């Protein structure tokens, strides 16, 4: 197949993941010509770029025939920060069952960890203390989810299925069966005082950066828990640490940080009330995510509307 007119796919992430992506894409469409960054070859040959956080958006301006950019994850904040994608090139993200399932599991793990007093029981075990704590009441433990996109909605349904009263907040009004939905600034003020466990699954945009800060944390009932599986930039670390140290927040489970990796001297690492995972809540499986990428490459070629298209103005 000729390449000078732009029919090649550029992959850019860690080397081992690139190999998996290449294999998964080729298995679906053996005619795809795949280039592994930085070996892009003739820049005019690149038609689509499938990239992860490390890739510099300024670099993508080198490809005059680029017609599609795909994020290798659910989030696209890394693609939208300045200078952003080259003008006129559409950006798609992944909406993937395995990715969603992974996040749902991580959220359930942490909601149940706090709900079932696991930190307290671990501390008792360390001290060889045999003592029953009061039985947790699922129907009375209210979970509030920030963000009702693919990940937030799936987590909300799973928690509802376990019997938790679940509320969800989104920028725009949404309706989800069995979930009490809130939106806008007023909705957030209404939801927070009733939220015993707060789960953040928002996209990171200029509007949501720092949302889990002092005001939000103070609006939660005393002794609430905070779970962040979204982006480190959602949380104001100093405010969360203060809330943990004063008892306003009883525990936090954090998968994402700013910067990543979390620096070795960061207080979260050794904080007795903080549970850290290394941005591993949900990891993209190329084999699972590849079909929608190939579908979008075919759509771009045919001039058909893309799936999982990002609204560049909204930022997600
Ligand atoms: C992971 O952080 C993702 O955006 O999928």
CSV table of N, CA, C and O in Angstrom, one decimal, residues 188-279:
chain,number,residue,atom,x,y,z
A,188,UNK,N,-24.0,20.1,43.4
A,188,UNK,CA,-22.8,19.6,44.1
A,188,UNK,C,-23.0,20.0,45.6
A,188,UNK,O,-22.8,19.2,46.5
A,189,UNK,N,-23.4,21.2,45.9
A,189,UNK,CA,-23.7,21.7,47.2
A,189,UNK,C,-24.7,20.8,47.9
A,189,UNK,O,-24.7,20.6,49.1
A,190,UNK,N,-25.7,20.3,47.2
A,190,UNK,CA,-26.7,19.5,47.8
A,190,UNK,C,-26.3,18.1,48.0
A,190,UNK,O,-26.6,17.5,49.0
A,191,UNK,N,-25.4,17.6,47.2
A,191,UNK,CA,-24.9,16.2,47.3
A,191,UNK,C,-23.9,16.0,48.4
A,191,UNK,O,-23.9,15.0,49.2
A,192,UNK,N,-23.0,16.9,48.5
A,192,UNK,CA,-21.8,16.7,49.4
A,192,UNK,C,-22.1,16.5,50.8
A,192,UNK,O,-21.6,15.5,51.4
A,193,UNK,N,-23.0,17.2,51.5
A,193,UNK,CA,-23.3,17.0,52.9
A,193,UNK,C,-23.9,15.6,53.2
A,193,UNK,O,-24.0,15.2,54.3
A,194,UNK,N,-24.4,15.0,52.1
A,194,UNK,CA,-25.0,13.6,52.3
A,194,UNK,C,-24.1,12.5,51.9
A,194,UNK,O,-24.5,11.4,51.8
A,195,UNK,N,-22.8,12.8,51.5
A,195,UNK,CA,-21.9,11.8,51.0
A,195,UNK,C,-20.9,11.3,52.0
A,195,UNK,O,-20.0,12.0,52.5
A,196,UNK,N,-21.1,10.0,52.3
A,196,UNK,CA,-20.2,9.4,53.3
A,196,UNK,C,-18.9,8.9,52.6
A,196,UNK,O,-17.9,8.9,53.3
A,197,UNK,N,-19.1,8.5,51.4
A,197,UNK,CA,-17.9,8.0,50.6
A,197,UNK,C,-18.0,8.8,49.3
A,197,UNK,O,-18.9,8.6,48.5
A,198,UNK,N,-16.9,9.6,49.0
A,198,UNK,CA,-16.9,10.3,47.8
A,198,UNK,C,-16.0,9.6,46.8
A,198,UNK,O,-14.8,9.3,47.1
A,199,UNK,N,-16.4,9.4,45.6
A,199,UNK,CA,-15.6,8.8,44.5
A,199,UNK,C,-15.5,9.8,43.4
A,199,UNK,O,-16.4,10.2,42.8
A,200,UNK,N,-14.2,10.1,43.0
A,200,UNK,CA,-14.0,11.0,41.9
A,200,UNK,C,-13.6,10.3,40.6
A,200,UNK,O,-12.6,9.6,40.6
A,201,UNK,N,-14.5,10.4,39.6
A,201,UNK,CA,-14.2,9.8,38.3
A,201,UNK,C,-14.5,10.8,37.2
A,201,UNK,O,-15.0,10.5,36.1
A,202,UNK,N,-14.1,12.0,37.5
A,202,UNK,CA,-14.4,13.1,36.6
A,202,UNK,C,-13.3,13.2,35.5
A,202,UNK,O,-12.1,12.8,35.8
A,203,UNK,N,-13.6,13.8,34.4
A,203,UNK,CA,-12.5,14.1,33.5
A,203,UNK,C,-11.8,15.3,34.0
A,203,UNK,O,-12.4,16.1,34.8
A,204,UNK,N,-10.5,15.4,33.8
A,204,UNK,CA,-9.7,16.6,34.3
A,204,UNK,C,-9.8,17.7,33.2
A,204,UNK,O,-9.3,17.6,32.1
A,205,UNK,N,-10.5,18.8,33.6
A,205,UNK,CA,-10.6,20.0,32.7
A,205,UNK,C,-10.3,21.2,33.6
A,205,UNK,O,-10.2,21.1,34.8
A,206,UNK,N,-10.2,22.4,32.9
A,206,UNK,CA,-10.0,23.6,33.8
A,206,UNK,C,-11.0,23.7,34.8
A,206,UNK,O,-10.8,24.3,35.9
A,207,UNK,N,-12.3,23.3,34.5
A,207,UNK,CA,-13.4,23.4,35.5
A,207,UNK,C,-13.3,22.5,36.7
A,207,UNK,O,-13.8,22.7,37.8
A,208,UNK,N,-12.7,21.3,36.5
A,208,UNK,CA,-12.6,20.3,37.5
A,208,UNK,C,-11.3,20.2,38.2
A,208,UNK,O,-11.2,19.5,39.2
A,209,UNK,N,-10.3,20.9,37.7
A,209,UNK,CA,-9.0,20.9,38.4
A,209,UNK,C,-9.1,21.5,39.8
A,209,UNK,O,-9.8,22.5,40.0
A,210,UNK,N,-8.6,20.7,40.8
A,210,UNK,CA,-8.7,21.2,42.2
A,210,UNK,C,-10.0,21.1,42.8
A,210,UNK,O,-10.2,21.7,43.9
A,211,UNK,N,-11.0,20.4,42.2
A,211,UNK,CA,-12.3,20.4,42.7
A,211,UNK,C,-12.4,19.7,44.1
A,211,UNK,O,-13.1,20.2,45.0
A,212,UNK,N,-11.5,18.7,44.4
A,212,UNK,CA,-11.5,18.1,45.7
A,212,UNK,C,-10.5,18.9,46.5
A,212,UNK,O,-9.3,18.5,46.7
A,213,UNK,N,-10.9,20.1,46.9
A,213,UNK,CA,-10.1,21.0,47.7
A,213,UNK,C,-10.9,21.3,49.0
A,213,UNK,O,-11.8,20.6,49.4
A,214,UNK,N,-10.4,22.4,49.7
A,214,UNK,CA,-10.9,22.7,51.0
A,214,UNK,C,-12.4,22.8,51.1
A,214,UNK,O,-13.0,22.2,52.0
A,215,UNK,N,-13.0,23.6,50.2
A,215,UNK,CA,-14.4,23.8,50.3
A,215,UNK,C,-15.2,22.5,50.2
A,215,UNK,O,-16.1,22.2,51.0
A,216,UNK,N,-14.9,21.7,49.2
A,216,UNK,CA,-15.6,20.5,49.0
A,216,UNK,C,-15.4,19.6,50.2
A,216,UNK,O,-16.3,19.0,50.7
A,217,UNK,N,-14.1,19.4,50.7
A,217,UNK,CA,-13.9,18.5,51.8
A,217,UNK,C,-14.6,19.0,53.0
A,217,UNK,O,-15.1,18.1,53.8
A,218,UNK,N,-14.7,20.3,53.2
A,218,UNK,CA,-15.4,20.8,54.4
A,218,UNK,C,-16.9,20.5,54.3
A,218,UNK,O,-17.6,20.5,55.3
A,219,UNK,N,-17.4,20.4,53.1
A,219,UNK,CA,-18.9,20.2,52.9
A,219,UNK,C,-19.3,18.7,53.1
A,219,UNK,O,-20.5,18.5,53.3
A,220,UNK,N,-18.3,17.8,53.2
A,220,UNK,CA,-18.7,16.4,53.5
A,220,UNK,C,-19.0,16.3,54.9
A,220,UNK,O,-18.5,17.0,55.8
A,221,UNK,N,-19.8,15.2,55.3
A,221,UNK,CA,-20.0,15.0,56.7
A,221,UNK,C,-18.6,14.6,57.3
A,221,UNK,O,-17.8,14.0,56.7
A,222,UNK,N,-18.4,14.9,58.6
A,222,UNK,CA,-17.2,14.6,59.3
A,222,UNK,C,-16.9,13.1,59.3
A,222,UNK,O,-17.8,12.3,59.5
A,223,UNK,N,-15.7,12.7,58.9
A,223,UNK,CA,-15.4,11.3,58.9
A,223,UNK,C,-15.7,10.6,57.6
A,223,UNK,O,-15.7,9.4,57.5
A,224,UNK,N,-15.9,11.4,56.5
A,224,UNK,CA,-16.2,10.8,55.2
A,224,UNK,C,-14.9,10.3,54.6
A,224,UNK,O,-13.8,10.5,55.1
A,225,UNK,N,-15.0,9.5,53.5
A,225,UNK,CA,-13.9,8.9,52.8
A,225,UNK,C,-13.8,9.5,51.4
A,225,UNK,O,-14.8,9.8,50.9
A,226,UNK,N,-12.6,9.6,50.9
A,226,UNK,CA,-12.4,10.1,49.6
A,226,UNK,C,-11.6,9.1,48.7
A,226,UNK,O,-10.6,8.5,49.2
A,227,UNK,N,-12.2,8.8,47.5
A,227,UNK,CA,-11.6,7.8,46.6
A,227,UNK,C,-11.3,8.6,45.3
A,227,UNK,O,-12.3,9.1,44.7
A,228,UNK,N,-10.1,8.6,44.8
A,228,UNK,CA,-9.8,9.3,43.5
A,228,UNK,C,-9.2,8.3,42.5
A,228,UNK,O,-8.1,7.9,42.7
A,229,UNK,N,-10.0,8.0,41.5
A,229,UNK,CA,-9.5,7.1,40.4
A,229,UNK,C,-9.4,7.9,39.1
A,229,UNK,O,-9.2,7.3,38.1
A,230,UNK,N,-9.5,9.3,39.2
A,230,UNK,CA,-9.5,10.1,38.0
A,230,UNK,C,-8.2,10.6,37.6
A,230,UNK,O,-7.5,10.0,36.8
A,231,UNK,N,-7.8,11.8,38.1
A,231,UNK,CA,-6.5,12.4,37.8
A,231,UNK,C,-6.1,13.1,39.1
A,231,UNK,O,-6.9,13.6,39.9
A,232,UNK,N,-4.7,13.1,39.3
A,232,UNK,CA,-4.2,13.7,40.5
A,232,UNK,C,-4.6,15.2,40.6
A,232,UNK,O,-4.8,15.7,41.7
A,233,UNK,N,-4.7,15.9,39.4
A,233,UNK,CA,-5.0,17.3,39.4
A,233,UNK,C,-6.4,17.6,40.0
A,233,UNK,O,-6.7,18.8,40.2
A,234,UNK,N,-7.3,16.6,40.2
A,234,UNK,CA,-8.6,16.9,40.8
A,234,UNK,C,-8.4,17.3,42.3
A,234,UNK,O,-9.3,17.9,42.9
A,235,UNK,N,-7.4,16.7,42.9
A,235,UNK,CA,-7.2,16.9,44.4
A,235,UNK,C,-6.2,17.9,44.7
A,235,UNK,O,-5.1,18.0,44.1
A,236,UNK,N,-6.5,18.8,45.7
A,236,UNK,CA,-5.5,19.7,46.2
A,236,UNK,C,-4.9,18.9,47.4
A,236,UNK,O,-5.5,18.8,48.5
A,237,UNK,N,-3.7,18.4,47.2
A,237,UNK,CA,-3.1,17.5,48.2
A,237,UNK,C,-3.0,18.1,49.6
A,237,UNK,O,-3.3,17.4,50.6
A,238,UNK,N,-2.6,19.4,49.7
A,238,UNK,CA,-2.4,20.0,51.0
A,238,UNK,C,-3.8,20.0,51.7
A,238,UNK,O,-3.8,19.8,52.9
A,239,UNK,N,-4.8,20.3,51.0
A,239,UNK,CA,-6.2,20.3,51.6
A,239,UNK,C,-6.6,18.9,52.0
A,239,UNK,O,-7.2,18.8,53.1
A,240,UNK,N,-6.3,17.9,51.2
A,240,UNK,CA,-6.7,16.6,51.6
A,240,UNK,C,-5.9,16.1,52.8
A,240,UNK,O,-6.5,15.5,53.8
A,241,UNK,N,-4.6,16.4,52.8
A,241,UNK,CA,-3.8,16.0,54.0
A,241,UNK,C,-4.3,16.7,55.2
A,241,UNK,O,-4.4,16.1,56.3
A,242,UNK,N,-4.6,17.9,55.1
A,242,UNK,CA,-5.2,18.7,56.3
A,242,UNK,C,-6.5,18.0,56.8
A,242,UNK,O,-6.6,17.8,58.0
A,243,UNK,N,-7.3,17.7,55.8
A,243,UNK,CA,-8.6,17.1,56.2
A,243,UNK,C,-8.4,15.7,56.8
A,243,UNK,O,-9.1,15.4,57.8
A,244,UNK,N,-7.4,15.0,56.4
A,244,UNK,CA,-7.1,13.7,57.0
A,244,UNK,C,-6.6,13.9,58.4
A,244,UNK,O,-7.0,13.2,59.3
A,245,UNK,N,-5.7,14.9,58.6
A,245,UNK,CA,-5.1,15.1,59.8
A,245,UNK,C,-6.0,15.6,60.9
A,245,UNK,O,-5.8,15.4,62.1
A,246,UNK,N,-7.0,16.3,60.5
A,246,UNK,CA,-8.0,16.9,61.4
A,246,UNK,C,-9.2,15.9,61.7
A,246,UNK,O,-10.0,16.2,62.5
A,247,UNK,N,-9.2,14.8,60.9
A,247,UNK,CA,-10.3,13.9,61.1
A,247,UNK,C,-11.6,14.2,60.3
A,247,UNK,O,-12.6,13.5,60.3
A,248,UNK,N,-11.5,15.3,59.5
A,248,UNK,CA,-12.7,15.7,58.7
A,248,UNK,C,-12.9,14.5,57.6
A,248,UNK,O,-14.0,14.1,57.3
A,249,UNK,N,-11.7,14.1,57.1
A,249,UNK,CA,-11.7,12.9,56.2
A,249,UNK,C,-11.1,11.7,56.9
A,249,UNK,O,-10.0,11.9,57.5
A,250,UNK,N,-11.7,10.6,57.0
A,250,UNK,CA,-11.3,9.5,57.8
A,250,UNK,C,-10.3,8.6,57.0
A,250,UNK,O,-9.5,7.8,57.6
A,251,UNK,N,-10.3,8.6,55.7
A,251,UNK,CA,-9.4,7.8,54.9
A,251,UNK,C,-9.5,8.2,53.4
A,251,UNK,O,-10.5,8.8,53.0
A,252,UNK,N,-8.4,7.9,52.7
A,252,UNK,CA,-8.5,8.2,51.2
A,252,UNK,C,-7.8,7.0,50.5
A,252,UNK,O,-6.8,6.5,50.9
A,253,UNK,N,-8.4,6.7,49.3
A,253,UNK,CA,-7.7,5.8,48.4
A,253,UNK,C,-7.4,6.5,47.1
A,253,UNK,O,-8.3,7.1,46.5
A,254,UNK,N,-6.2,6.6,46.8
A,254,UNK,CA,-5.7,7.4,45.6
A,254,UNK,C,-4.9,6.6,44.6
A,254,UNK,O,-4.0,5.9,45.0
A,255,UNK,N,-5.3,6.7,43.4
A,255,UNK,CA,-4.6,5.9,42.3
A,255,UNK,C,-3.8,6.9,41.4
A,255,UNK,O,-3.0,6.4,40.7
A,256,UNK,N,-4.2,8.1,41.5
A,256,UNK,CA,-3.6,9.1,40.5
A,256,UNK,C,-3.0,10.3,41.3
A,256,UNK,O,-3.6,10.7,42.3
A,257,UNK,N,-2.0,10.9,40.7
A,257,UNK,CA,-1.2,11.9,41.4
A,257,UNK,C,-0.7,12.9,40.4
A,257,UNK,O,-0.6,12.7,39.2
A,258,UNK,N,-0.3,14.1,41.0
A,258,UNK,CA,0.4,15.0,40.2
A,258,UNK,C,1.5,15.5,41.0
A,258,UNK,O,1.3,16.1,42.0
A,259,UNK,N,2.8,15.2,40.6
A,259,UNK,CA,3.2,14.5,39.4
A,259,UNK,C,3.1,13.0,39.6
A,259,UNK,O,3.0,12.5,40.8
A,260,UNK,N,3.2,12.2,38.5
A,260,UNK,CA,3.4,10.8,38.6
A,260,UNK,C,4.8,10.5,38.0
A,260,UNK,O,5.1,11.1,37.0
A,261,UNK,N,5.5,9.5,38.5
A,261,UNK,CA,5.3,8.8,39.7
A,261,UNK,C,5.2,9.7,41.0
A,261,UNK,O,5.8,10.8,41.0
A,262,UNK,N,4.4,9.3,42.0
A,262,UNK,CA,4.4,10.0,43.2
A,262,UNK,C,5.8,10.1,43.8
A,262,UNK,O,6.4,9.1,44.0
A,263,UNK,N,6.3,11.3,44.1
A,263,UNK,CA,7.7,11.5,44.6
A,263,UNK,C,7.9,10.7,45.9
A,263,UNK,O,7.0,10.6,46.7
A,264,UNK,N,9.1,10.1,46.0
A,264,UNK,CA,9.4,9.2,47.1
A,264,UNK,C,9.2,9.9,48.5
A,264,UNK,O,8.9,9.2,49.5
A,265,UNK,N,9.3,11.2,48.5
A,265,UNK,CA,9.2,11.8,49.9
A,265,UNK,C,7.8,12.4,50.1
A,265,UNK,O,7.5,13.1,51.0
A,266,UNK,N,6.8,12.0,49.2
A,266,UNK,CA,5.5,12.6,49.4
A,266,UNK,C,4.8,12.0,50.6
A,266,UNK,O,4.9,10.8,50.9
A,267,UNK,N,4.1,12.8,51.4
A,267,UNK,CA,3.5,12.3,52.7
A,267,UNK,C,2.4,11.2,52.4
A,267,UNK,O,2.2,10.4,53.3
A,268,UNK,N,1.9,11.1,51.2
A,268,UNK,CA,0.8,10.1,51.0
A,268,UNK,C,1.4,8.7,51.2
A,268,UNK,O,0.7,7.8,51.7
A,269,UNK,N,2.7,8.5,50.8
A,269,UNK,CA,3.3,7.1,50.9
A,269,UNK,C,3.1,6.5,52.2
A,269,UNK,O,2.8,5.3,52.4
A,270,UNK,N,3.4,7.3,53.3
A,270,UNK,CA,3.5,6.7,54.6
A,270,UNK,C,2.3,7.1,55.5
A,270,UNK,O,2.3,6.8,56.7
A,271,UNK,N,1.3,7.8,54.9
A,271,UNK,CA,0.2,8.3,55.7
A,271,UNK,C,-0.7,7.1,56.1
A,271,UNK,O,-1.1,6.3,55.3
A,272,UNK,N,-0.9,6.9,57.4
A,272,UNK,CA,-1.7,5.8,57.9
A,272,UNK,C,-3.1,5.7,57.3
A,272,UNK,O,-3.7,4.6,57.3
A,273,UNK,N,-3.7,6.8,56.9
A,273,UNK,CA,-5.1,6.8,56.4
A,273,UNK,C,-5.2,6.9,54.9
A,273,UNK,O,-6.2,7.0,54.3
A,274,UNK,N,-4.0,6.7,54.2
A,274,UNK,CA,-4.0,6.8,52.7
A,274,UNK,C,-3.6,5.5,52.1
A,274,UNK,O,-2.7,4.9,52.5
A,275,UNK,N,-4.4,5.1,51.1
A,275,UNK,CA,-4.1,3.9,50.4
A,275,UNK,C,-3.7,4.3,48.9
A,275,UNK,O,-4.5,4.8,48.2
A,276,UNK,N,-2.5,4.0,48.6
A,276,UNK,CA,-1.9,4.4,47.3
A,276,UNK,C,-1.8,3.2,46.3
A,276,UNK,O,-1.3,2.2,46.7
A,277,UNK,N,-2.3,3.4,45.1
A,277,UNK,CA,-1.9,2.5,44.0
A,277,UNK,C,-1.3,3.3,42.9
A,277,UNK,O,-1.6,4.5,42.7
A,278,UNK,N,-0.4,2.8,42.1
A,278,UNK,CA,0.4,3.5,41.2
A,278,UNK,C,-0.3,3.7,39.8
A,278,UNK,O,0.2,3.2,38.8
A,279,UNK,N,-1.4,4.4,39.7
A,279,UNK,CA,-2.1,4.6,38.5
A,279,UNK,C,-2.4,3.3,37.8
A,279,UNK,O,-2.1,3.1,36.7
